[in-house]
XYZ file of C-alpha atoms in Angstrom:
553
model
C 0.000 0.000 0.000
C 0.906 3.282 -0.605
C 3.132 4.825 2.102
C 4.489 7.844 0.757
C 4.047 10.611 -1.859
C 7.239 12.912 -3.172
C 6.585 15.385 -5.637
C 8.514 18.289 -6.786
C 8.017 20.847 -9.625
C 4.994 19.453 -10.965
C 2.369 22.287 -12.181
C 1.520 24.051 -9.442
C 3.435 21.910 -6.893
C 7.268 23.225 -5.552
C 7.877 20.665 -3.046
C 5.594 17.679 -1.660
C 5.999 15.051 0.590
C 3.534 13.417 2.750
C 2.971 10.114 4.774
C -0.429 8.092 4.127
C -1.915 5.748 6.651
C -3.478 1.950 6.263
C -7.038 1.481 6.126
C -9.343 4.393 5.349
C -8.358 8.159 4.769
C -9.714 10.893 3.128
C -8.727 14.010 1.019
C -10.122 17.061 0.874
C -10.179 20.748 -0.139
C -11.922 23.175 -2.043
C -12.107 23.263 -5.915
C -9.101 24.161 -8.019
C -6.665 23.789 -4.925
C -4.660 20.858 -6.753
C -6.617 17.714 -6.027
C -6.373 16.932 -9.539
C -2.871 18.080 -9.458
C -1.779 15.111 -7.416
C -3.572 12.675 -8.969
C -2.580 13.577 -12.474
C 1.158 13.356 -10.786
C 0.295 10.087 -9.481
C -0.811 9.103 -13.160
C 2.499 10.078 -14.621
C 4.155 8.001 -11.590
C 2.057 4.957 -13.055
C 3.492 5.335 -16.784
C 0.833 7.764 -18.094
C 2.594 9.713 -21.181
C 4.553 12.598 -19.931
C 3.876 16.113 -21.026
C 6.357 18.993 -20.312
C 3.906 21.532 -20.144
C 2.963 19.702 -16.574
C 6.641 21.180 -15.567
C 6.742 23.843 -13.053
C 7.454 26.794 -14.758
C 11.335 27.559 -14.582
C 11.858 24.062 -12.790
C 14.097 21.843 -15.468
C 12.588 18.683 -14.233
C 9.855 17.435 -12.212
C 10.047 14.510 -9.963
C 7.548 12.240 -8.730
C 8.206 9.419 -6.383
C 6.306 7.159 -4.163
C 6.970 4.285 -1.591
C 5.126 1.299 -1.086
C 4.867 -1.672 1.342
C 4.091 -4.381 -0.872
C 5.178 -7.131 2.077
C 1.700 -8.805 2.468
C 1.108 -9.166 -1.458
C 3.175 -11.979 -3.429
C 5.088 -9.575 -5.818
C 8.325 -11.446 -5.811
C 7.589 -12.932 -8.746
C 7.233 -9.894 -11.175
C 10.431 -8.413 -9.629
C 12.526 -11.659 -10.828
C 10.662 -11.871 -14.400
C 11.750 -8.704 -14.635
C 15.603 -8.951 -13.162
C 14.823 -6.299 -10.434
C 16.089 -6.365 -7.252
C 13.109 -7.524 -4.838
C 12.056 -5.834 -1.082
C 9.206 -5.544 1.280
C 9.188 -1.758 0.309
C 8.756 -0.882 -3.712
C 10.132 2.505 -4.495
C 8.334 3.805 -8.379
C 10.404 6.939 -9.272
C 9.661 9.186 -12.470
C 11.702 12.262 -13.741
C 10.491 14.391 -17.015
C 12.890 16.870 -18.453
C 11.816 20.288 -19.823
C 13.517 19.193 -22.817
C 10.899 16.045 -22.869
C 13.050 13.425 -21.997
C 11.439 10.689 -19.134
C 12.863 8.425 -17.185
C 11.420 5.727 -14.594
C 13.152 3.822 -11.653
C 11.788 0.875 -9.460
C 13.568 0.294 -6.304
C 16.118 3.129 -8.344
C 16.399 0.530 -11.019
C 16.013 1.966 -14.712
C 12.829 0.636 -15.993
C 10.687 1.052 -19.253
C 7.030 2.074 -18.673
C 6.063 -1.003 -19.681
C 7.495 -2.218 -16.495
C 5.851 0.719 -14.803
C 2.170 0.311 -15.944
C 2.661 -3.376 -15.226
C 3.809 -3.129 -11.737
C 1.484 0.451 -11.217
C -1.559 -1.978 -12.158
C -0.720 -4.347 -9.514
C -0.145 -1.776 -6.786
C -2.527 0.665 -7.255
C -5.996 1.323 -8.717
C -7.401 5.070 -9.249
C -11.112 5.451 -9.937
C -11.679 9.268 -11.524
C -15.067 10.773 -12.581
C -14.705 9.687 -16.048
C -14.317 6.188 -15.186
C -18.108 6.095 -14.453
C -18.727 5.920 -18.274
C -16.929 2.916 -18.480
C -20.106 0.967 -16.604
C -21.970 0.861 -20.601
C -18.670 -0.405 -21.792
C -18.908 -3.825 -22.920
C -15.382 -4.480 -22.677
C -15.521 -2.810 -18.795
C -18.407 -5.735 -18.155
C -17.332 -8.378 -19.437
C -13.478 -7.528 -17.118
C -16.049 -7.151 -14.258
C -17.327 -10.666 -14.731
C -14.190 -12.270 -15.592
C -12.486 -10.473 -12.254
C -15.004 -12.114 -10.135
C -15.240 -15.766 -12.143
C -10.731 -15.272 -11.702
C -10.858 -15.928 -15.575
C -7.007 -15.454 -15.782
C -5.407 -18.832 -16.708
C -8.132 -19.508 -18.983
C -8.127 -16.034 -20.555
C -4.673 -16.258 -20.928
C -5.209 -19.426 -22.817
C -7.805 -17.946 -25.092
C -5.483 -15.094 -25.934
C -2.898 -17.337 -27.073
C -5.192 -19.631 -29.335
C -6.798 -16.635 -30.533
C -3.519 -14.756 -31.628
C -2.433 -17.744 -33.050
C -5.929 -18.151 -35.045
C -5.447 -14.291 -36.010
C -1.670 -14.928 -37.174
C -3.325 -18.052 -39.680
C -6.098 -16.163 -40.912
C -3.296 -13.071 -41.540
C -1.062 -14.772 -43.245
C -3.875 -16.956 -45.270
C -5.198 -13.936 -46.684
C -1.563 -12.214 -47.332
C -0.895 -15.742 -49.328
C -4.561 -15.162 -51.379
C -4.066 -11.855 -52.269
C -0.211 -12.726 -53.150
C -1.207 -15.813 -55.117
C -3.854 -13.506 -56.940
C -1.120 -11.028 -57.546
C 1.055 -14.133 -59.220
C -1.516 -15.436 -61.262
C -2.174 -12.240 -62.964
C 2.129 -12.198 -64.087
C 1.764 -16.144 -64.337
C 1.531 -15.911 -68.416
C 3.784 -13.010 -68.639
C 6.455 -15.555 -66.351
C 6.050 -18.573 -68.216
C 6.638 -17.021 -71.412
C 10.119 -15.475 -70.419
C 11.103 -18.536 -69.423
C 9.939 -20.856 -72.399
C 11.869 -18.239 -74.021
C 15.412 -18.493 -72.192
C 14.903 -22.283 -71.544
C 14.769 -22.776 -75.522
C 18.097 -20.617 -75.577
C 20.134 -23.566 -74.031
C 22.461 -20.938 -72.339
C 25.511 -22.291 -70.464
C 28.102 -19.962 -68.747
C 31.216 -19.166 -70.842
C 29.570 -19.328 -73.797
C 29.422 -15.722 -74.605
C 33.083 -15.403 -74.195
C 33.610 -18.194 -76.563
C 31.325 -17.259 -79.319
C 32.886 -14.104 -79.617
C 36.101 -14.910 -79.637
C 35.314 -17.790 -82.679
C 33.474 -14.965 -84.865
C 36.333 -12.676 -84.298
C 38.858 -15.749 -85.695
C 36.280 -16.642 -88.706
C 35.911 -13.333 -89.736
C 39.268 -12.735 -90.179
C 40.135 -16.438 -91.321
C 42.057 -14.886 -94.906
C 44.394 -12.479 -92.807
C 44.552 -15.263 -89.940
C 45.599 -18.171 -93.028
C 47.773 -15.606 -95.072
C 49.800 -14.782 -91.507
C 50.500 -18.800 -90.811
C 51.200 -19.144 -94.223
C 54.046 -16.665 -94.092
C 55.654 -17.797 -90.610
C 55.963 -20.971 -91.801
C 57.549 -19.888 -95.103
C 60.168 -18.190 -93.097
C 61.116 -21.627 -91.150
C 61.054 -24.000 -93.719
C 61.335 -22.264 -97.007
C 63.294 -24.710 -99.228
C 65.479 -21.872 -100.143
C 66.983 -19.315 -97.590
C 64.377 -21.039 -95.128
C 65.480 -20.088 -91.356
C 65.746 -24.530 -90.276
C 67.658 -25.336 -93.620
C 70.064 -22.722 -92.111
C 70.287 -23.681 -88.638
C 70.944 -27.099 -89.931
C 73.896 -26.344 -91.861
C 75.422 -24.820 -88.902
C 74.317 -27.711 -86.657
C 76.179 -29.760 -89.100
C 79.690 -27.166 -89.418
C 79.658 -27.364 -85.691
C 79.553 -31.375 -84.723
C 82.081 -31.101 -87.827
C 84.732 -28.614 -85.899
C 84.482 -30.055 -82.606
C 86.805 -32.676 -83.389
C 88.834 -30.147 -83.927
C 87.887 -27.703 -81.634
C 86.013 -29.159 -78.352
C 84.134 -25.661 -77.792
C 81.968 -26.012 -80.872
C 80.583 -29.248 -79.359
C 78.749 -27.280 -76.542
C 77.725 -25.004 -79.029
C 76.517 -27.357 -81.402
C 74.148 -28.876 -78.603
C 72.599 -25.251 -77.500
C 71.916 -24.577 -81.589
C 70.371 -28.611 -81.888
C 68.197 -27.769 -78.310
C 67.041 -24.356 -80.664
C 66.521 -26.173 -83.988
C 64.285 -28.667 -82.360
C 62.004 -25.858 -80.753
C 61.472 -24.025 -83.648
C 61.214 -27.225 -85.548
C 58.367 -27.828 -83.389
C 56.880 -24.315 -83.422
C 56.747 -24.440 -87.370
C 55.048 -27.922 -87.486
C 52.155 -25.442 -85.242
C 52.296 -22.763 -87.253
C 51.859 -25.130 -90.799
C 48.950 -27.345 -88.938
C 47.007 -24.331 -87.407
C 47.279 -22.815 -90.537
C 45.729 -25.830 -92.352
C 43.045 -26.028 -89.666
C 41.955 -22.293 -89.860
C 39.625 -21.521 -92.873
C 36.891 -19.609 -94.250
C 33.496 -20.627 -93.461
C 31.087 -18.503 -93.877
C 28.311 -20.856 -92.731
C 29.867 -20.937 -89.579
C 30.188 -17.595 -89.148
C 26.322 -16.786 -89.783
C 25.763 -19.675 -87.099
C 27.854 -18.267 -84.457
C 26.538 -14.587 -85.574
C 23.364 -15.692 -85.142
C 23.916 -17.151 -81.741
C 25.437 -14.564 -80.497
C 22.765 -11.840 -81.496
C 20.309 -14.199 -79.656
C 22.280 -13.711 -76.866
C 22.322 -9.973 -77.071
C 18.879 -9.341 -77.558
C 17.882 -11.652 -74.733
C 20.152 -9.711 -72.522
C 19.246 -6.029 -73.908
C 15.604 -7.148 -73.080
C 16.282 -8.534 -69.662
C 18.648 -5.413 -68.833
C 21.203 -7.645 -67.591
C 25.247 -7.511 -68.742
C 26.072 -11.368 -69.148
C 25.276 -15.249 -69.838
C 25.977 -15.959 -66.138
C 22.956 -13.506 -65.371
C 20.218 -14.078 -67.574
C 20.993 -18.104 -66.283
C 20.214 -16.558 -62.889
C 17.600 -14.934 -63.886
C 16.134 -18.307 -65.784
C 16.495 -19.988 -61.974
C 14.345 -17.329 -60.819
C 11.637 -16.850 -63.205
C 11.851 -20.932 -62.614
C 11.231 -20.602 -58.748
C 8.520 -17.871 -59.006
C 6.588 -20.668 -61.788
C 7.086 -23.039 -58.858
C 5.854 -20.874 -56.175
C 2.841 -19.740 -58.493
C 1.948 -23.375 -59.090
C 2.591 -24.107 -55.040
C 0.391 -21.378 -54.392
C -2.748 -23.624 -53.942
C -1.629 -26.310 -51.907
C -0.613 -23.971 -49.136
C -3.384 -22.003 -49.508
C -5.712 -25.485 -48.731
C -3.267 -26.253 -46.366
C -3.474 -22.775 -44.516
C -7.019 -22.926 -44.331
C -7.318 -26.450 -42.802
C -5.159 -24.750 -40.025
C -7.518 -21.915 -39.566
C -10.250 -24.139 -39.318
C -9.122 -26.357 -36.351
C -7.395 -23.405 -34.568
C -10.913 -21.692 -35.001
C -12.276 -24.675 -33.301
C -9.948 -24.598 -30.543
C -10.732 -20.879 -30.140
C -14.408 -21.576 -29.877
C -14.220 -24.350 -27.391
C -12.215 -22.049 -25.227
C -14.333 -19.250 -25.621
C -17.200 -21.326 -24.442
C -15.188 -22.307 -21.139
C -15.421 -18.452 -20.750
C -18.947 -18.158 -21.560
C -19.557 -20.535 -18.812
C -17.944 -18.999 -16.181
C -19.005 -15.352 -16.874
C -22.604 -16.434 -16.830
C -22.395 -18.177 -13.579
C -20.303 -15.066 -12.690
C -23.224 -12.888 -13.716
C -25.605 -14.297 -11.476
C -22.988 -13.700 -8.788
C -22.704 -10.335 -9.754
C -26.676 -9.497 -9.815
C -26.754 -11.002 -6.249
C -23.870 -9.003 -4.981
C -24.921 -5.641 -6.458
C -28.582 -5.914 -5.174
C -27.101 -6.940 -1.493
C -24.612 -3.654 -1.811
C -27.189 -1.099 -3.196
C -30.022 -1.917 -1.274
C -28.281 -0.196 1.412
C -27.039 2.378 -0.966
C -30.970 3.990 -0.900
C -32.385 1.691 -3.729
C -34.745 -0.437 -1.795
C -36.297 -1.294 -5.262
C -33.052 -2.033 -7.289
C -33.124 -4.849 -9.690
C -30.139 -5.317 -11.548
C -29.300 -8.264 -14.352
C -26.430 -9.057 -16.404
C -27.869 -9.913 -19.763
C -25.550 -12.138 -22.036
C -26.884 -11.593 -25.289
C -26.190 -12.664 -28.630
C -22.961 -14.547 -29.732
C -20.265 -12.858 -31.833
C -17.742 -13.247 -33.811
C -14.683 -13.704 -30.992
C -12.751 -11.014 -29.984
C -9.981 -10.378 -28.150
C -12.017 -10.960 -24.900
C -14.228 -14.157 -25.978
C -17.237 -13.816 -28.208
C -20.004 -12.922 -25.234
C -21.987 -9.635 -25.894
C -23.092 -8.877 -22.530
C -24.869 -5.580 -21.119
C -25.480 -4.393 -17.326
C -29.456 -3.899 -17.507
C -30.923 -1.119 -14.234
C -34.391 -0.024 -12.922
C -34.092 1.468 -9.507
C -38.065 1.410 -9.086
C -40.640 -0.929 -8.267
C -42.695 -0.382 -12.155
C -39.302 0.220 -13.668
C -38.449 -1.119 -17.108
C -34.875 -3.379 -16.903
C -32.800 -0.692 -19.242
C -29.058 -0.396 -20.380
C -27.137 0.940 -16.994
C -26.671 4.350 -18.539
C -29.792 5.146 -20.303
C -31.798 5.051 -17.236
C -29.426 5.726 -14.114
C -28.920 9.247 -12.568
C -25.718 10.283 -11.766
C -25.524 9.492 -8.237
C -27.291 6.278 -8.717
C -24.246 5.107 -11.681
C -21.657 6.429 -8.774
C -23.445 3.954 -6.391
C -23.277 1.569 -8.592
C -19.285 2.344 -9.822
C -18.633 2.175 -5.979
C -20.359 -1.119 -5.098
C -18.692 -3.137 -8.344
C -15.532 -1.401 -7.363
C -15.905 -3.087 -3.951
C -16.404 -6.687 -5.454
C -13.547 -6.313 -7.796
C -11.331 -4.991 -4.841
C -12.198 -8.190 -3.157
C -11.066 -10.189 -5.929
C -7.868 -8.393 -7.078
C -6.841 -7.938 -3.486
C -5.621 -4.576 -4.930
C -2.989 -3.150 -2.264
C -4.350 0.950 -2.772
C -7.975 2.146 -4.220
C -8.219 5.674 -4.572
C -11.525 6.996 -5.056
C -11.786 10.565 -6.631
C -15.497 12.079 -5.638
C -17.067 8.679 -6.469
C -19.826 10.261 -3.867
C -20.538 13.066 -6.558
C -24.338 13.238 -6.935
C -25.271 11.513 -3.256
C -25.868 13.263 0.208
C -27.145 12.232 3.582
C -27.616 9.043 4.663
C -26.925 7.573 1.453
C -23.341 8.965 1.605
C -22.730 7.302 4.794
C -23.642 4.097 3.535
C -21.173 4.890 0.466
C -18.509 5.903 3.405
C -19.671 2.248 4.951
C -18.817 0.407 1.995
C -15.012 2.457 1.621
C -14.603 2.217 5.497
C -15.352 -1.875 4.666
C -12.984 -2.196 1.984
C -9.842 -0.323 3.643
C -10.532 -2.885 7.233
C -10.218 -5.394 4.928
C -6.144 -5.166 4.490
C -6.310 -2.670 1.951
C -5.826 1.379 1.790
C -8.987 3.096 0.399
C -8.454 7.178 -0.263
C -11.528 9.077 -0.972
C -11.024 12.487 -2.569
C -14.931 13.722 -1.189
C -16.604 16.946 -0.660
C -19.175 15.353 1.837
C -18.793 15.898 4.924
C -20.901 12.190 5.957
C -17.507 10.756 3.940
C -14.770 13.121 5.859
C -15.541 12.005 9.199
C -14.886 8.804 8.765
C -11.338 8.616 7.436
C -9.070 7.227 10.253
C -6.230 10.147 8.561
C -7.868 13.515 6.945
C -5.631 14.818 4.008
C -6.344 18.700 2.799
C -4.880 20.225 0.008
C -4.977 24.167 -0.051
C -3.045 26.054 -2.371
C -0.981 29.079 -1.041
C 0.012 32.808 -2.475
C 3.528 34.371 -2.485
C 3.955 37.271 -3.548
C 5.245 35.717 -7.184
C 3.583 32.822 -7.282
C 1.013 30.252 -6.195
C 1.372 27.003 -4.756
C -0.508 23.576 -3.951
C 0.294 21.933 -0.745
C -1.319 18.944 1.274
C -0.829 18.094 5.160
C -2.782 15.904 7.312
C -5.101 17.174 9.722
C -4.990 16.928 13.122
C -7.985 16.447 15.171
C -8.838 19.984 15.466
C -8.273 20.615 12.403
C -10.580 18.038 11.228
C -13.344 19.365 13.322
C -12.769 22.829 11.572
C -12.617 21.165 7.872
C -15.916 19.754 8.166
C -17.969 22.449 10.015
C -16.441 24.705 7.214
C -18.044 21.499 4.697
C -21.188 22.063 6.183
C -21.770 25.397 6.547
C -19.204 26.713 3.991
C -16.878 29.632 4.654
C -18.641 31.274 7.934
C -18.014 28.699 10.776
C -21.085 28.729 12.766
C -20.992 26.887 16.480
C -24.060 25.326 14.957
C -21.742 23.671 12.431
C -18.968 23.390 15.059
C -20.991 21.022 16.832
C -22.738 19.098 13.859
C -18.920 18.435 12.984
C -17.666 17.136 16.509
C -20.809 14.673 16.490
C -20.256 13.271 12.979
C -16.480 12.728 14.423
C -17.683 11.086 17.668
C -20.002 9.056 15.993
C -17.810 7.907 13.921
């Protein structure tokens, strides 16, 4: 429960810091003195978004902290999911920067706000004025019903199913419309590839093709060349081998003579056999090459083929219009796959739709015996509450398509007299009447959650008299019951029976204005609600009325 409040430079707030008690307290204070204040700070606290207008002006941050004694509630467990360090006391911190920049601590931890709204949800629960238009909600009934049926594991297993039937039926229609998509290019795909299928390309081939029309175009020149070459080796007369063997010969003659020429006589046979060699080559390439002009159109031909296919394609080589053959190749297979998955996709939806349903019904079940529960409950609580005549029913209508919270339609039906028609809750109800009714589901929820800290801000707005101090009954209930209950009130019934009494004033300099809270001390108190009764003249008429609703209480 909440123990403490720090905040600093936060609208019209400097500096506060202020103790709560267990049980039941109240806040007061007249209109515009910064009741909202503190509970919009306490929003921001519980991972609200931040806005930097809230900043004091001139301040260059505000802070908000609070402490809270979370010993008697089982939180361990979120504080080791979430690899924070764990105590009986949970510290929530929150700074915001003028410059916009947030940041959030637990136990002075960094956090993320996820973490924040998680751990704010389980610690403390603020009921504002607006909150009163949730009770038409649908989606506020049907968490009313599954609170008190404690439809959390089996929620929790209908939100997986049915995020898992979702993710199917997404990606089933992403593959239809895709398939669709295909179908329309299917002709346009399996022409391109008839086309570069017939071609027969291989890789190399380009290079190759080119290089043979280059030779066979230029066969004559190529011939003529050899032809010449070999001429100069092996002419019969003045041919460069008839000479080399004639010294070959000269020198295996003189080395008898003179033993140099034999070493030189082997270097010039090593030479004569090389080029020997080199102009048996020359002569058979020059035999092999020759013109063919038949050829030539074949291999021009080819290679246009190849050009056109690749100015059409936009590509640069062989190597990539084969790549692109593999592809327009996979896409004809995916095309032509398209259909089985499709069947098999929506076999899947179907049974995960069935699983959905079934567990959807296990909800059904349980909210309507919840329901019953609830119109029991409610009766019991506002009977007291002034309605005498109340009849209240949860209707479960209609079955739906499901939703993220089952596929129940259900709607909180009201008459609060005798020959009244059962109506929706906020067609017929008056304002004080929805409060009552706000405060008495509040109470059954409060036992179910076992919520450590309700604050309730005017949730008496509308009410007076006696029925306000059964409304004070039912808070001073719920905060005996090992819970703190705050009521921000204006009703004096609801004041005096806070076992602390909070006021919040706000306070001129001669610059500025500021919002402050203290608690009361019994004096005080007795002061605060005579000036409740009888407004700014205390009167010893109201003096007294004030010291008897304190005794009394």
């Amino acid at each position: 429960m909440l123990r403490s409040l720090y905040i600093q430079n936060y609208a019209l707030i400097e500096k506060l810091d202020i103790s709560f008690e267990t049980g039941f307290s109240v806040i007061t204070g007249e209109t515009g003195a910064g009741k909202s204040i503190i509970l919009g700070a306490i929003g921001l606290l519980l991972g609200q978004r931040a806005d930097v207008k809230a900043i004091r002006q001139g301040a260059s941050k505000c802070i908000i902290e609070a402490r809270f004694d979370i010993s008697a509630y089982n939180m361990r467990p979120f504080f080791e999911e979430n690899e924070l360090e764990y105590d009986t006391e949970c510290i929530l911190r929150r700074e915001v920067q003028s410059s916009g920049k947030s940041r959030a601590f637990i136990n002075d931890t960094p956090a993320s706000l996820v973490q924040v709204k998680e751990l704010g949800e389980q610690l403390i629960d603020v009921h504002s004025q607006h909150q009163n238009l949730l009770l038409n909600k649908e989606g506020f009934q049907l968490n009313v019903l599954d609170i008190l049926a404690h439809n959390d594991v089996a929620l929790e297993e209908y939100y997986s199913l049915y995020n898992e039937w979702r993710q199917i039926e997404h990606e089933l229609s992403e593959l239809v419309t895709l398939a669709e998509q295909s179908r329309a290019d299917e002709d346009y795909i399996r022409f391109q590839l008839e086309q570069l299928e017939e071609a027969h390309l291989s890789e190399g081939e380009q290079e190759e093709l080119e290089q043979e029309a280059e030779t066979l175009s230029h066969a004559e020149d190529i011939k003529a060349g050899l032809y010449r070459v070999e001429q100069v080796f092996a002419s019969d007369e003045g041919g460069l081998l008839s000479y080399l063997k004639d010294s070959l010969n000269t020198l295996n003659n003189l080395q008898k003579v003179y033993q140099p020429a034999g070493e030189l006589a082997q270097r010039v046979e090593s030479t004569y056999i090389e080029l020997k060699d080199i102009s048996q080559e020359v002569s058979s390439q020059g035999e092999s090459v020759e013109f063919n002009p038949a050829r030539l159109d074949e291999v021009n031909d080819r290679l246009n083929l190849i050009y056109s296919l690749q100015q059409k394609h936009r590509v640069q080589t062989v190597e990539e219009l084969i790549t692109l053959t593999n592809e327009y190749r996979n896409r004809l297979s995916t095309i032509t796959s398209y259909d089985e998955r499709i069947a098999e996709l929506t076999i899947r939806k179907e049974a995960q739709f069935k699983k959905v349903k079934k567990q959807a019904e296990v909800l059904t079940k349980a909210r309507a015996t919840a329901a019953r529960e609830v119109e029991k409950q409610l009766a019991a609580r506002l009977i007291p509450l002034g309605m005498p005549n109340v009849r209240f029913q949860v209707e479960m209508g209609l079955k739906k398509e499901p939703g993220m919270q089952g596929e129940d339609t259900v709607n909180f039906l009201f008459s609060a007299n005798k020959n009244g028609m059962l109506q929706s809750i906020s067609s017929v109800a008056s304002g004080g009447e929805i409060a009552r009714v706000m405060l008495s589901i509040k109470a059954m929820i409060a036992g179910a959650v076992k919520l450590p800290t309700i604050v309730f801000d005017e949730i008496d707005t509308g009410v007076s008299g006696e029925i306000a101090d059964r409304m004070a009954d039912m808070m001073q209930e719920m905060g005996d019951s090992n819970r703190q209950v705050i009521s921000i009130t204006h009703l004096p019934q609801i004041a005096a029976r806070g076992r602390a009494h909070y006021k919040v004033y706000k306070k001129d300099s001669d610059t500025e204005t500021n919002s402050h809270i203290r608690r009361l001390t019994n004096e005080e108190r007795v002061e605060e609600i005579a000036h409740m009764l009888s407004g700014a003249t205390l009167t010893e008429a109201a003096l007294s009325n004030a010291k008897s609703l304190l005794t009394r209480n």
